[in-house]
JSON list of C-alpha atoms in Angstrom, two decimals:
[
{"chain": "A", "resi": 1, "resn": "ALA", "atom": "CA", "xyz": [-13.02, 123.63, -28.33]},
{"chain": "A", "resi": 2, "resn": "GLN", "atom": "CA", "xyz": [-13.71, 126.97, -29.03]},
{"chain": "A", "resi": 3, "resn": "SER", "atom": "CA", "xyz": [-16.94, 128.83, -31.32]},
{"chain": "A", "resi": 4, "resn": "VAL", "atom": "CA", "xyz": [-17.83, 132.67, -31.90]},
{"chain": "A", "resi": 5, "resn": "THR", "atom": "CA", "xyz": [-21.35, 133.31, -31.92]},
{"chain": "A", "resi": 6, "resn": "GLN", "atom": "CA", "xyz": [-22.40, 136.54, -33.96]},
{"chain": "A", "resi": 7, "resn": "LEU", "atom": "CA", "xyz": [-25.59, 138.01, -33.39]},
{"chain": "A", "resi": 8, "resn": "GLY", "atom": "CA", "xyz": [-27.26, 139.32, -36.15]},
{"chain": "A", "resi": 9, "resn": "SER", "atom": "CA", "xyz": [-26.37, 138.32, -40.08]},
{"chain": "A", "resi": 10, "resn": "HIS", "atom": "CA", "xyz": [-27.25, 141.94, -41.20]},
{"chain": "A", "resi": 11, "resn": "VAL", "atom": "CA", "xyz": [-26.61, 145.33, -39.08]},
{"chain": "A", "resi": 12, "resn": "SER", "atom": "CA", "xyz": [-27.95, 148.59, -40.66]},
{"chain": "A", "resi": 13, "resn": "VAL", "atom": "CA", "xyz": [-27.30, 151.92, -39.72]},
{"chain": "A", "resi": 14, "resn": "SER", "atom": "CA", "xyz": [-27.48, 155.37, -40.99]},
{"chain": "A", "resi": 15, "resn": "GLU", "atom": "CA", "xyz": [-24.01, 157.10, -41.52]},
{"chain": "A", "resi": 16, "resn": "GLY", "atom": "CA", "xyz": [-22.52, 158.87, -38.23]},
{"chain": "A", "resi": 17, "resn": "ALA", "atom": "CA", "xyz": [-24.69, 156.68, -36.59]},
{"chain": "A", "resi": 18, "resn": "LEU", "atom": "CA", "xyz": [-23.23, 153.99, -33.74]},
{"chain": "A", "resi": 19, "resn": "VAL", "atom": "CA", "xyz": [-21.89, 150.94, -34.92]},
{"chain": "A", "resi": 20, "resn": "LEU", "atom": "CA", "xyz": [-22.26, 148.07, -32.82]},
{"chain": "A", "resi": 21, "resn": "LEU", "atom": "CA", "xyz": [-21.38, 144.50, -33.64]},
{"chain": "A", "resi": 22, "resn": "ARG", "atom": "CA", "xyz": [-21.96, 141.86, -31.08]},
{"chain": "A", "resi": 23, "resn": "CYS", "atom": "CA", "xyz": [-19.48, 138.74, -30.83]},
{"chain": "A", "resi": 24, "resn": "ASN", "atom": "CA", "xyz": [-19.76, 135.87, -27.99]},
{"chain": "A", "resi": 25, "resn": "TYR", "atom": "CA", "xyz": [-17.35, 133.46, -27.44]},
{"chain": "A", "resi": 26, "resn": "SER", "atom": "CA", "xyz": [-17.03, 130.17, -25.80]},
{"chain": "A", "resi": 27, "resn": "SER", "atom": "CA", "xyz": [-13.59, 128.81, -24.88]},
{"chain": "A", "resi": 28, "resn": "SER", "atom": "CA", "xyz": [-11.84, 126.35, -22.53]},
{"chain": "A", "resi": 29, "resn": "VAL", "atom": "CA", "xyz": [-8.75, 128.48, -21.71]},
{"chain": "A", "resi": 30, "resn": "PRO", "atom": "CA", "xyz": [-8.43, 132.46, -22.04]},
{"chain": "A", "resi": 31, "resn": "PRO", "atom": "CA", "xyz": [-8.59, 133.29, -25.89]},
{"chain": "A", "resi": 32, "resn": "TYR", "atom": "CA", "xyz": [-7.25, 135.31, -28.36]},
{"chain": "A", "resi": 33, "resn": "LEU", "atom": "CA", "xyz": [-10.05, 137.08, -30.03]},
{"chain": "A", "resi": 34, "resn": "PHE", "atom": "CA", "xyz": [-10.08, 139.01, -33.58]},
{"chain": "A", "resi": 35, "resn": "TRP", "atom": "CA", "xyz": [-12.39, 141.13, -35.86]},
{"chain": "A", "resi": 36, "resn": "TYR", "atom": "CA", "xyz": [-11.69, 140.89, -39.48]},
{"chain": "A", "resi": 37, "resn": "VAL", "atom": "CA", "xyz": [-13.29, 142.90, -42.14]},
{"chain": "A", "resi": 38, "resn": "GLN", "atom": "CA", "xyz": [-14.18, 141.52, -45.79]},
{"chain": "A", "resi": 39, "resn": "TYR", "atom": "CA", "xyz": [-14.89, 143.42, -48.96]},
{"chain": "A", "resi": 40, "resn": "PRO", "atom": "CA", "xyz": [-16.64, 141.84, -51.64]},
{"chain": "A", "resi": 41, "resn": "ASN", "atom": "CA", "xyz": [-14.53, 139.75, -53.52]},
{"chain": "A", "resi": 42, "resn": "GLN", "atom": "CA", "xyz": [-11.37, 140.09, -51.47]},
{"chain": "A", "resi": 43, "resn": "GLY", "atom": "CA", "xyz": [-9.25, 138.55, -48.67]},
{"chain": "A", "resi": 44, "resn": "LEU", "atom": "CA", "xyz": [-10.08, 139.43, -44.80]},
{"chain": "A", "resi": 45, "resn": "GLN", "atom": "CA", "xyz": [-8.18, 142.36, -43.47]},
{"chain": "A", "resi": 46, "resn": "LEU", "atom": "CA", "xyz": [-7.38, 142.55, -39.51]},
{"chain": "A", "resi": 47, "resn": "LEU", "atom": "CA", "xyz": [-8.88, 145.21, -37.47]},
{"chain": "A", "resi": 48, "resn": "LEU", "atom": "CA", "xyz": [-8.21, 144.62, -34.03]},
{"chain": "A", "resi": 49, "resn": "LYS", "atom": "CA", "xyz": [-7.35, 141.57, -31.81]},
{"chain": "A", "resi": 50, "resn": "TYR", "atom": "CA", "xyz": [-7.24, 140.95, -28.24]},
{"chain": "A", "resi": 51, "resn": "THR", "atom": "CA", "xyz": [-4.40, 138.83, -26.70]},
{"chain": "A", "resi": 52, "resn": "SER", "atom": "CA", "xyz": [-4.38, 139.37, -22.90]},
{"chain": "A", "resi": 53, "resn": "ALA", "atom": "CA", "xyz": [-3.32, 142.53, -22.54]},
{"chain": "A", "resi": 54, "resn": "ALA", "atom": "CA", "xyz": [-5.70, 145.71, -22.59]},
{"chain": "A", "resi": 55, "resn": "THR", "atom": "CA", "xyz": [-9.16, 144.87, -22.56]},
{"chain": "A", "resi": 56, "resn": "LEU", "atom": "CA", "xyz": [-10.41, 147.84, -24.76]},
{"chain": "A", "resi": 57, "resn": "VAL", "atom": "CA", "xyz": [-8.86, 147.30, -28.23]},
{"chain": "A", "resi": 58, "resn": "LYS", "atom": "CA", "xyz": [-8.58, 150.33, -30.57]},
{"chain": "A", "resi": 59, "resn": "GLY", "atom": "CA", "xyz": [-7.97, 148.97, -34.27]},
{"chain": "A", "resi": 60, "resn": "ILE", "atom": "CA", "xyz": [-8.26, 150.37, -37.63]},
{"chain": "A", "resi": 61, "resn": "ASN", "atom": "CA", "xyz": [-10.76, 152.62, -39.20]},
{"chain": "A", "resi": 62, "resn": "GLY", "atom": "CA", "xyz": [-12.08, 154.10, -35.81]},
{"chain": "A", "resi": 63, "resn": "PHE", "atom": "CA", "xyz": [-13.10, 150.65, -34.80]},
{"chain": "A", "resi": 64, "resn": "GLU", "atom": "CA", "xyz": [-12.66, 149.49, -31.18]},
{"chain": "A", "resi": 65, "resn": "ALA", "atom": "CA", "xyz": [-13.67, 146.08, -28.96]},
{"chain": "A", "resi": 66, "resn": "GLU", "atom": "CA", "xyz": [-14.16, 145.37, -25.13]},
{"chain": "A", "resi": 67, "resn": "PHE", "atom": "CA", "xyz": [-12.94, 142.27, -24.01]},
{"chain": "A", "resi": 68, "resn": "LYS", "atom": "CA", "xyz": [-15.12, 141.40, -21.25]},
{"chain": "A", "resi": 69, "resn": "LYS", "atom": "CA", "xyz": [-14.64, 137.91, -19.60]},
{"chain": "A", "resi": 70, "resn": "SER", "atom": "CA", "xyz": [-17.90, 137.91, -17.23]},
{"chain": "A", "resi": 71, "resn": "GLU", "atom": "CA", "xyz": [-20.09, 138.29, -20.34]},
{"chain": "A", "resi": 72, "resn": "THR", "atom": "CA", "xyz": [-17.94, 136.38, -22.91]},
{"chain": "A", "resi": 73, "resn": "SER", "atom": "CA", "xyz": [-17.94, 139.12, -25.19]},
{"chain": "A", "resi": 74, "resn": "PHE", "atom": "CA", "xyz": [-16.00, 140.93, -27.56]},
{"chain": "A", "resi": 75, "resn": "HIS", "atom": "CA", "xyz": [-18.42, 143.68, -29.11]},
{"chain": "A", "resi": 76, "resn": "LEU", "atom": "CA", "xyz": [-17.21, 145.68, -31.85]},
{"chain": "A", "resi": 77, "resn": "THR", "atom": "CA", "xyz": [-18.13, 149.47, -31.98]},
{"chain": "A", "resi": 78, "resn": "LYS", "atom": "CA", "xyz": [-17.51, 152.37, -34.17]},
{"chain": "A", "resi": 79, "resn": "PRO", "atom": "CA", "xyz": [-18.62, 155.74, -32.70]},
{"chain": "A", "resi": 80, "resn": "SER", "atom": "CA", "xyz": [-20.02, 157.20, -36.57]},
{"chain": "A", "resi": 81, "resn": "ALA", "atom": "CA", "xyz": [-20.45, 155.03, -39.45]},
{"chain": "A", "resi": 82, "resn": "HIS", "atom": "CA", "xyz": [-18.96, 156.07, -42.57]},
{"chain": "A", "resi": 83, "resn": "MET", "atom": "CA", "xyz": [-20.33, 154.34, -46.06]},
{"chain": "A", "resi": 84, "resn": "SER", "atom": "CA", "xyz": [-17.00, 152.94, -46.83]},
{"chain": "A", "resi": 85, "resn": "ASP", "atom": "CA", "xyz": [-17.70, 150.99, -43.62]},
{"chain": "A", "resi": 86, "resn": "ALA", "atom": "CA", "xyz": [-19.89, 148.75, -45.30]},
{"chain": "A", "resi": 87, "resn": "ALA", "atom": "CA", "xyz": [-18.94, 145.12, -45.92]},
{"chain": "A", "resi": 88, "resn": "GLU", "atom": "CA", "xyz": [-18.48, 141.72, -43.98]},
{"chain": "A", "resi": 89, "resn": "TYR", "atom": "CA", "xyz": [-17.48, 141.68, -40.39]},
{"chain": "A", "resi": 90, "resn": "PHE", "atom": "CA", "xyz": [-16.33, 138.44, -39.01]},
{"chain": "A", "resi": 91, "resn": "CYS", "atom": "CA", "xyz": [-15.34, 137.97, -35.47]},
{"chain": "A", "resi": 92, "resn": "ALA", "atom": "CA", "xyz": [-12.69, 135.04, -34.59]},
{"chain": "A", "resi": 93, "resn": "VAL", "atom": "CA", "xyz": [-11.15, 133.09, -31.85]},
{"chain": "A", "resi": 94, "resn": "SER", "atom": "CA", "xyz": [-7.86, 131.26, -31.29]},
{"chain": "A", "resi": 95, "resn": "ASP", "atom": "CA", "xyz": [-6.37, 129.23, -28.36]},
{"chain": "A", "resi": 96, "resn": "PRO", "atom": "CA", "xyz": [-2.92, 130.82, -27.67]},
{"chain": "A", "resi": 97, "resn": "GLY", "atom": "CA", "xyz": [-1.61, 127.49, -26.14]},
{"chain": "A", "resi": 98, "resn": "GLY", "atom": "CA", "xyz": [-2.73, 125.62, -29.44]},
{"chain": "A", "resi": 99, "resn": "SER", "atom": "CA", "xyz": [-2.56, 126.11, -32.99]},
{"chain": "A", "resi": 100, "resn": "TYR", "atom": "CA", "xyz": [-3.55, 129.52, -32.74]},
{"chain": "A", "resi": 101, "resn": "ILE", "atom": "CA", "xyz": [-5.79, 128.65, -35.68]},
{"chain": "A", "resi": 102, "resn": "PRO", "atom": "CA", "xyz": [-8.77, 131.07, -35.73]},
{"chain": "A", "resi": 103, "resn": "THR", "atom": "CA", "xyz": [-12.42, 129.80, -35.47]},
{"chain": "A", "resi": 104, "resn": "PHE", "atom": "CA", "xyz": [-14.52, 132.31, -37.20]},
{"chain": "A", "resi": 105, "resn": "GLY", "atom": "CA", "xyz": [-18.13, 133.53, -36.38]},
{"chain": "A", "resi": 106, "resn": "ARG", "atom": "CA", "xyz": [-20.70, 133.73, -39.66]},
{"chain": "A", "resi": 107, "resn": "GLY", "atom": "CA", "xyz": [-20.09, 136.99, -39.99]},
{"chain": "A", "resi": 108, "resn": "THR", "atom": "CA", "xyz": [-22.29, 140.36, -39.96]},
{"chain": "A", "resi": 109, "resn": "SER", "atom": "CA", "xyz": [-23.03, 142.21, -43.03]},
{"chain": "A", "resi": 110, "resn": "LEU", "atom": "CA", "xyz": [-22.70, 145.90, -42.17]},
{"chain": "A", "resi": 111, "resn": "ILE", "atom": "CA", "xyz": [-25.43, 148.14, -43.90]},
{"chain": "A", "resi": 112, "resn": "VAL", "atom": "CA", "xyz": [-24.93, 151.97, -43.98]},
{"chain": "A", "resi": 113, "resn": "HIS", "atom": "CA", "xyz": [-27.66, 154.05, -45.12]},
{"chain": "A", "resi": 114, "resn": "PRO", "atom": "CA", "xyz": [-26.80, 157.92, -46.04]},
{"chain": "B", "resi": 1, "resn": "GLY", "atom": "CA", "xyz": [3.81, 144.37, -42.68]},
{"chain": "B", "resi": 2, "resn": "ALA", "atom": "CA", "xyz": [3.07, 140.37, -44.14]},
{"chain": "B", "resi": 3, "resn": "VAL", "atom": "CA", "xyz": [1.39, 140.42, -47.53]},
{"chain": "B", "resi": 4, "resn": "VAL", "atom": "CA", "xyz": [-0.45, 137.50, -48.92]},
{"chain": "B", "resi": 5, "resn": "SER", "atom": "CA", "xyz": [-0.53, 137.36, -52.81]},
{"chain": "B", "resi": 6, "resn": "GLN", "atom": "CA", "xyz": [-3.42, 135.41, -54.62]},
{"chain": "B", "resi": 7, "resn": "HIS", "atom": "CA", "xyz": [-3.44, 134.36, -57.93]},
{"chain": "B", "resi": 8, "resn": "PRO", "atom": "CA", "xyz": [-5.81, 134.14, -59.69]},
{"chain": "B", "resi": 9, "resn": "SER", "atom": "CA", "xyz": [-8.48, 136.26, -58.31]},
{"chain": "B", "resi": 10, "resn": "TRP", "atom": "CA", "xyz": [-11.25, 135.02, -60.32]},
{"chain": "B", "resi": 11, "resn": "VAL", "atom": "CA", "xyz": [-11.16, 131.71, -62.82]},
{"chain": "B", "resi": 12, "resn": "ILE", "atom": "CA", "xyz": [-13.75, 130.21, -65.09]},
{"chain": "B", "resi": 13, "resn": "CYS", "atom": "CA", "xyz": [-13.37, 126.35, -65.85]},
{"chain": "B", "resi": 14, "resn": "LYS", "atom": "CA", "xyz": [-15.26, 123.82, -67.49]},
{"chain": "B", "resi": 15, "resn": "SER", "atom": "CA", "xyz": [-16.57, 120.79, -65.79]},
{"chain": "B", "resi": 16, "resn": "GLY", "atom": "CA", "xyz": [-13.79, 118.05, -65.41]},
{"chain": "B", "resi": 17, "resn": "THR", "atom": "CA", "xyz": [-10.65, 120.72, -66.01]},
{"chain": "B", "resi": 18, "resn": "SER", "atom": "CA", "xyz": [-8.25, 121.34, -62.96]},
{"chain": "B", "resi": 19, "resn": "VAL", "atom": "CA", "xyz": [-7.38, 124.68, -61.65]},
{"chain": "B", "resi": 20, "resn": "LYS", "atom": "CA", "xyz": [-4.31, 125.40, -60.06]},
{"chain": "B", "resi": 21, "resn": "ILE", "atom": "CA", "xyz": [-4.64, 128.76, -57.18]},
{"chain": "B", "resi": 22, "resn": "GLU", "atom": "CA", "xyz": [-1.38, 130.24, -55.93]},
{"chain": "B", "resi": 23, "resn": "CYS", "atom": "CA", "xyz": [-0.80, 131.72, -52.59]},
{"chain": "B", "resi": 24, "resn": "ARG", "atom": "CA", "xyz": [2.94, 133.62, -52.05]},
{"chain": "B", "resi": 25, "resn": "SER", "atom": "CA", "xyz": [4.30, 135.60, -49.16]},
{"chain": "B", "resi": 26, "resn": "LEU", "atom": "CA", "xyz": [5.72, 138.32, -50.69]},
{"chain": "B", "resi": 27, "resn": "ASP", "atom": "CA", "xyz": [8.16, 140.10, -47.49]},
{"chain": "B", "resi": 28, "resn": "PHE", "atom": "CA", "xyz": [8.04, 137.08, -45.37]},
{"chain": "B", "resi": 29, "resn": "GLN", "atom": "CA", "xyz": [8.38, 133.27, -44.89]},
{"chain": "B", "resi": 30, "resn": "ALA", "atom": "CA", "xyz": [5.54, 131.01, -44.15]},
{"chain": "B", "resi": 31, "resn": "THR", "atom": "CA", "xyz": [6.09, 127.39, -43.22]},
{"chain": "B", "resi": 32, "resn": "THR", "atom": "CA", "xyz": [2.32, 127.22, -42.85]},
{"chain": "B", "resi": 33, "resn": "MET", "atom": "CA", "xyz": [-0.35, 128.31, -45.14]},
{"chain": "B", "resi": 34, "resn": "PHE", "atom": "CA", "xyz": [-4.28, 127.33, -44.50]},
{"chain": "B", "resi": 35, "resn": "TRP", "atom": "CA", "xyz": [-6.87, 126.99, -47.12]},
{"chain": "B", "resi": 36, "resn": "TYR", "atom": "CA", "xyz": [-10.14, 128.13, -46.70]},
{"chain": "B", "resi": 37, "resn": "ARG", "atom": "CA", "xyz": [-13.49, 128.08, -49.01]},
{"chain": "B", "resi": 38, "resn": "GLN", "atom": "CA", "xyz": [-16.11, 130.60, -48.18]},
{"chain": "B", "resi": 39, "resn": "PHE", "atom": "CA", "xyz": [-19.73, 130.06, -49.56]},
{"chain": "B", "resi": 40, "resn": "PRO", "atom": "CA", "xyz": [-21.88, 133.05, -50.18]},
{"chain": "B", "resi": 41, "resn": "LYS", "atom": "CA", "xyz": [-23.26, 135.10, -47.35]},
{"chain": "B", "resi": 42, "resn": "GLN", "atom": "CA", "xyz": [-21.28, 132.21, -44.89]},
{"chain": "B", "resi": 43, "resn": "SER", "atom": "CA", "xyz": [-18.31, 132.24, -43.05]},
{"chain": "B", "resi": 44, "resn": "LEU", "atom": "CA", "xyz": [-14.80, 130.30, -43.89]},
{"chain": "B", "resi": 45, "resn": "MET", "atom": "CA", "xyz": [-14.53, 127.12, -43.64]},
{"chain": "B", "resi": 46, "resn": "LEU", "atom": "CA", "xyz": [-10.84, 125.99, -43.22]},
{"chain": "B", "resi": 47, "resn": "MET", "atom": "CA", "xyz": [-10.04, 122.85, -45.65]},
{"chain": "B", "resi": 48, "resn": "ALA", "atom": "CA", "xyz": [-6.49, 122.36, -45.16]},
{"chain": "B", "resi": 49, "resn": "THR", "atom": "CA", "xyz": [-3.30, 123.41, -43.01]},
{"chain": "B", "resi": 50, "resn": "SER", "atom": "CA", "xyz": [-0.37, 123.70, -46.03]},
{"chain": "B", "resi": 51, "resn": "ASN", "atom": "CA", "xyz": [2.84, 122.59, -44.15]},
{"chain": "B", "resi": 52, "resn": "GLU", "atom": "CA", "xyz": [6.30, 123.79, -45.92]},
{"chain": "B", "resi": 53, "resn": "GLY", "atom": "CA", "xyz": [8.32, 120.33, -46.87]},
{"chain": "B", "resi": 54, "resn": "SER", "atom": "CA", "xyz": [5.71, 117.80, -45.95]},
{"chain": "B", "resi": 55, "resn": "LYS", "atom": "CA", "xyz": [2.47, 116.81, -46.76]},
{"chain": "B", "resi": 56, "resn": "ALA", "atom": "CA", "xyz": [-0.68, 118.74, -45.97]},
{"chain": "B", "resi": 57, "resn": "THR", "atom": "CA", "xyz": [-3.36, 118.15, -43.18]},
{"chain": "B", "resi": 58, "resn": "TYR", "atom": "CA", "xyz": [-6.85, 117.79, -44.17]},
{"chain": "B", "resi": 59, "resn": "GLU", "atom": "CA", "xyz": [-10.24, 118.70, -42.14]},
{"chain": "B", "resi": 60, "resn": "GLN", "atom": "CA", "xyz": [-12.73, 116.46, -41.93]},
{"chain": "B", "resi": 61, "resn": "GLY", "atom": "CA", "xyz": [-14.78, 115.59, -44.86]},
{"chain": "B", "resi": 62, "resn": "VAL", "atom": "CA", "xyz": [-12.59, 117.11, -47.56]},
{"chain": "B", "resi": 63, "resn": "GLU", "atom": "CA", "xyz": [-11.21, 115.11, -50.27]},
{"chain": "B", "resi": 64, "resn": "LYS", "atom": "CA", "xyz": [-7.28, 114.71, -50.41]},
{"chain": "B", "resi": 65, "resn": "ASP", "atom": "CA", "xyz": [-7.53, 113.68, -53.83]},
{"chain": "B", "resi": 66, "resn": "LYS", "atom": "CA", "xyz": [-9.94, 116.44, -55.44]},
{"chain": "B", "resi": 67, "resn": "PHE", "atom": "CA", "xyz": [-8.13, 119.26, -53.65]},
{"chain": "B", "resi": 68, "resn": "LEU", "atom": "CA", "xyz": [-4.37, 118.90, -54.14]},
{"chain": "B", "resi": 69, "resn": "ILE", "atom": "CA", "xyz": [-1.91, 121.52, -51.83]},
{"chain": "B", "resi": 70, "resn": "ASN", "atom": "CA", "xyz": [1.45, 121.51, -52.57]},
{"chain": "B", "resi": 71, "resn": "HIS", "atom": "CA", "xyz": [3.53, 124.01, -50.40]},
{"chain": "B", "resi": 72, "resn": "ALA", "atom": "CA", "xyz": [7.18, 123.54, -52.14]},
{"chain": "B", "resi": 73, "resn": "SER", "atom": "CA", "xyz": [8.65, 126.67, -50.93]},
{"chain": "B", "resi": 74, "resn": "LEU", "atom": "CA", "xyz": [8.49, 128.98, -48.06]},
{"chain": "B", "resi": 75, "resn": "THR", "atom": "CA", "xyz": [6.90, 131.01, -49.88]},
{"chain": "B", "resi": 76, "resn": "LEU", "atom": "CA", "xyz": [4.19, 129.34, -52.32]},
{"chain": "B", "resi": 77, "resn": "SER", "atom": "CA", "xyz": [1.55, 127.02, -51.72]},
{"chain": "B", "resi": 78, "resn": "THR", "atom": "CA", "xyz": [-0.84, 125.96, -54.39]},
{"chain": "B", "resi": 79, "resn": "LEU", "atom": "CA", "xyz": [-4.29, 124.61, -54.16]},
{"chain": "B", "resi": 80, "resn": "THR", "atom": "CA", "xyz": [-5.72, 122.50, -57.31]},
{"chain": "B", "resi": 81, "resn": "VAL", "atom": "CA", "xyz": [-8.74, 121.85, -57.41]},
{"chain": "B", "resi": 82, "resn": "THR", "atom": "CA", "xyz": [-9.12, 118.53, -59.58]},
{"chain": "B", "resi": 83, "resn": "SER", "atom": "CA", "xyz": [-11.80, 117.45, -61.95]},
{"chain": "B", "resi": 84, "resn": "ALA", "atom": "CA", "xyz": [-13.55, 120.40, -61.10]},
{"chain": "B", "resi": 85, "resn": "HIS", "atom": "CA", "xyz": [-17.41, 119.87, -60.87]},
{"chain": "B", "resi": 86, "resn": "PRO", "atom": "CA", "xyz": [-20.11, 122.93, -60.64]},
{"chain": "B", "resi": 87, "resn": "GLU", "atom": "CA", "xyz": [-20.37, 122.04, -56.40]},
{"chain": "B", "resi": 88, "resn": "ASP", "atom": "CA", "xyz": [-16.65, 123.10, -56.18]},
{"chain": "B", "resi": 89, "resn": "SER", "atom": "CA", "xyz": [-17.74, 126.75, -57.37]},
{"chain": "B", "resi": 90, "resn": "SER", "atom": "CA", "xyz": [-16.93, 128.45, -54.40]},
{"chain": "B", "resi": 91, "resn": "PHE", "atom": "CA", "xyz": [-14.71, 131.74, -53.23]},
{"chain": "B", "resi": 92, "resn": "TYR", "atom": "CA", "xyz": [-11.27, 130.11, -52.02]},
{"chain": "B", "resi": 93, "resn": "ILE", "atom": "CA", "xyz": [-9.05, 132.32, -49.62]},
{"chain": "B", "resi": 94, "resn": "CYS", "atom": "CA", "xyz": [-5.40, 131.44, -47.99]},
{"chain": "B", "resi": 95, "resn": "SER", "atom": "CA", "xyz": [-3.94, 132.35, -45.17]},
{"chain": "B", "resi": 96, "resn": "ALA", "atom": "CA", "xyz": [-0.75, 132.39, -43.58]},
{"chain": "B", "resi": 97, "resn": "PRO", "atom": "CA", "xyz": [0.54, 133.49, -39.67]},
{"chain": "B", "resi": 98, "resn": "GLY", "atom": "CA", "xyz": [1.50, 136.79, -39.38]},
{"chain": "B", "resi": 99, "resn": "ASP", "atom": "CA", "xyz": [5.00, 138.23, -37.54]},
{"chain": "B", "resi": 100, "resn": "SER", "atom": "CA", "xyz": [5.00, 137.07, -34.29]},
{"chain": "B", "resi": 101, "resn": "ASN", "atom": "CA", "xyz": [3.89, 140.32, -32.51]},
{"chain": "B", "resi": 102, "resn": "THR", "atom": "CA", "xyz": [0.79, 140.22, -33.90]},
{"chain": "B", "resi": 103, "resn": "TYR", "atom": "CA", "xyz": [-0.62, 136.82, -33.58]},
{"chain": "B", "resi": 104, "resn": "GLY", "atom": "CA", "xyz": [-2.77, 137.34, -36.84]},
{"chain": "B", "resi": 105, "resn": "TYR", "atom": "CA", "xyz": [-3.31, 136.12, -39.62]},
{"chain": "B", "resi": 106, "resn": "THR", "atom": "CA", "xyz": [-2.77, 137.87, -43.04]},
{"chain": "B", "resi": 107, "resn": "PHE", "atom": "CA", "xyz": [-5.02, 136.70, -45.77]},
{"chain": "B", "resi": 108, "resn": "GLY", "atom": "CA", "xyz": [-5.35, 136.40, -49.97]},
{"chain": "B", "resi": 109, "resn": "SER", "atom": "CA", "xyz": [-7.44, 138.53, -51.84]},
{"chain": "B", "resi": 110, "resn": "GLY", "atom": "CA", "xyz": [-9.10, 135.21, -52.56]},
{"chain": "B", "resi": 111, "resn": "THR", "atom": "CA", "xyz": [-9.74, 133.42, -55.63]},
{"chain": "B", "resi": 112, "resn": "ARG", "atom": "CA", "xyz": [-13.83, 132.80, -57.04]},
{"chain": "B", "resi": 113, "resn": "LEU", "atom": "CA", "xyz": [-13.79, 129.90, -58.91]},
{"chain": "B", "resi": 114, "resn": "THR", "atom": "CA", "xyz": [-16.86, 129.40, -61.26]},
{"chain": "B", "resi": 115, "resn": "VAL", "atom": "CA", "xyz": [-17.31, 126.06, -62.73]},
{"chain": "B", "resi": 116, "resn": "VAL", "atom": "CA", "xyz": [-19.63, 125.51, -65.43]}
]
């Protein structure tokens, strides 16, 4: 069984500040990990993914995430927040040896203040 | 890249009526599609897996007779909410596996269903 825990339902930052969204996973096998972004009343857009290659993954819009097996974490970061980054962010895990269907975390709402 | 088109983006219907939501893969063939339900400020809950040419696989607790899924072609899956009630009001999202090089999933833009 797999699961994802996103710490903090809301994260608030100032424009230009560092963004850090936390994600910890639980998986009995080496997982695939994903971060998705959702804007209001829209579907999910893939930001980045980890599929057992490089542990530091770079995605779109300046986001990146680092896979840390020892900490079972896959935190999402961005050096400088932009107002347009305000959205809901979902971490997801899937089993590459199974169905690939992702299991989603509860989501973290990123709020960016001017 | 892979694009999934979902329609309608929003719909309001009266209690007791049925509503059909369509999900199309525009530039690729999807033998499998997934249907999710999302409550406000919550995560996505997988409702069912739609399989082209065969019956859908429903998650535990999802009423098969209420949420009818049809996957008649390699590019179209539909979700019909039958005899809708206010508690069925939610945001429904479809998804399809992307190409084999991404291992990611492509999502539709979602459908906001309001039952009055």
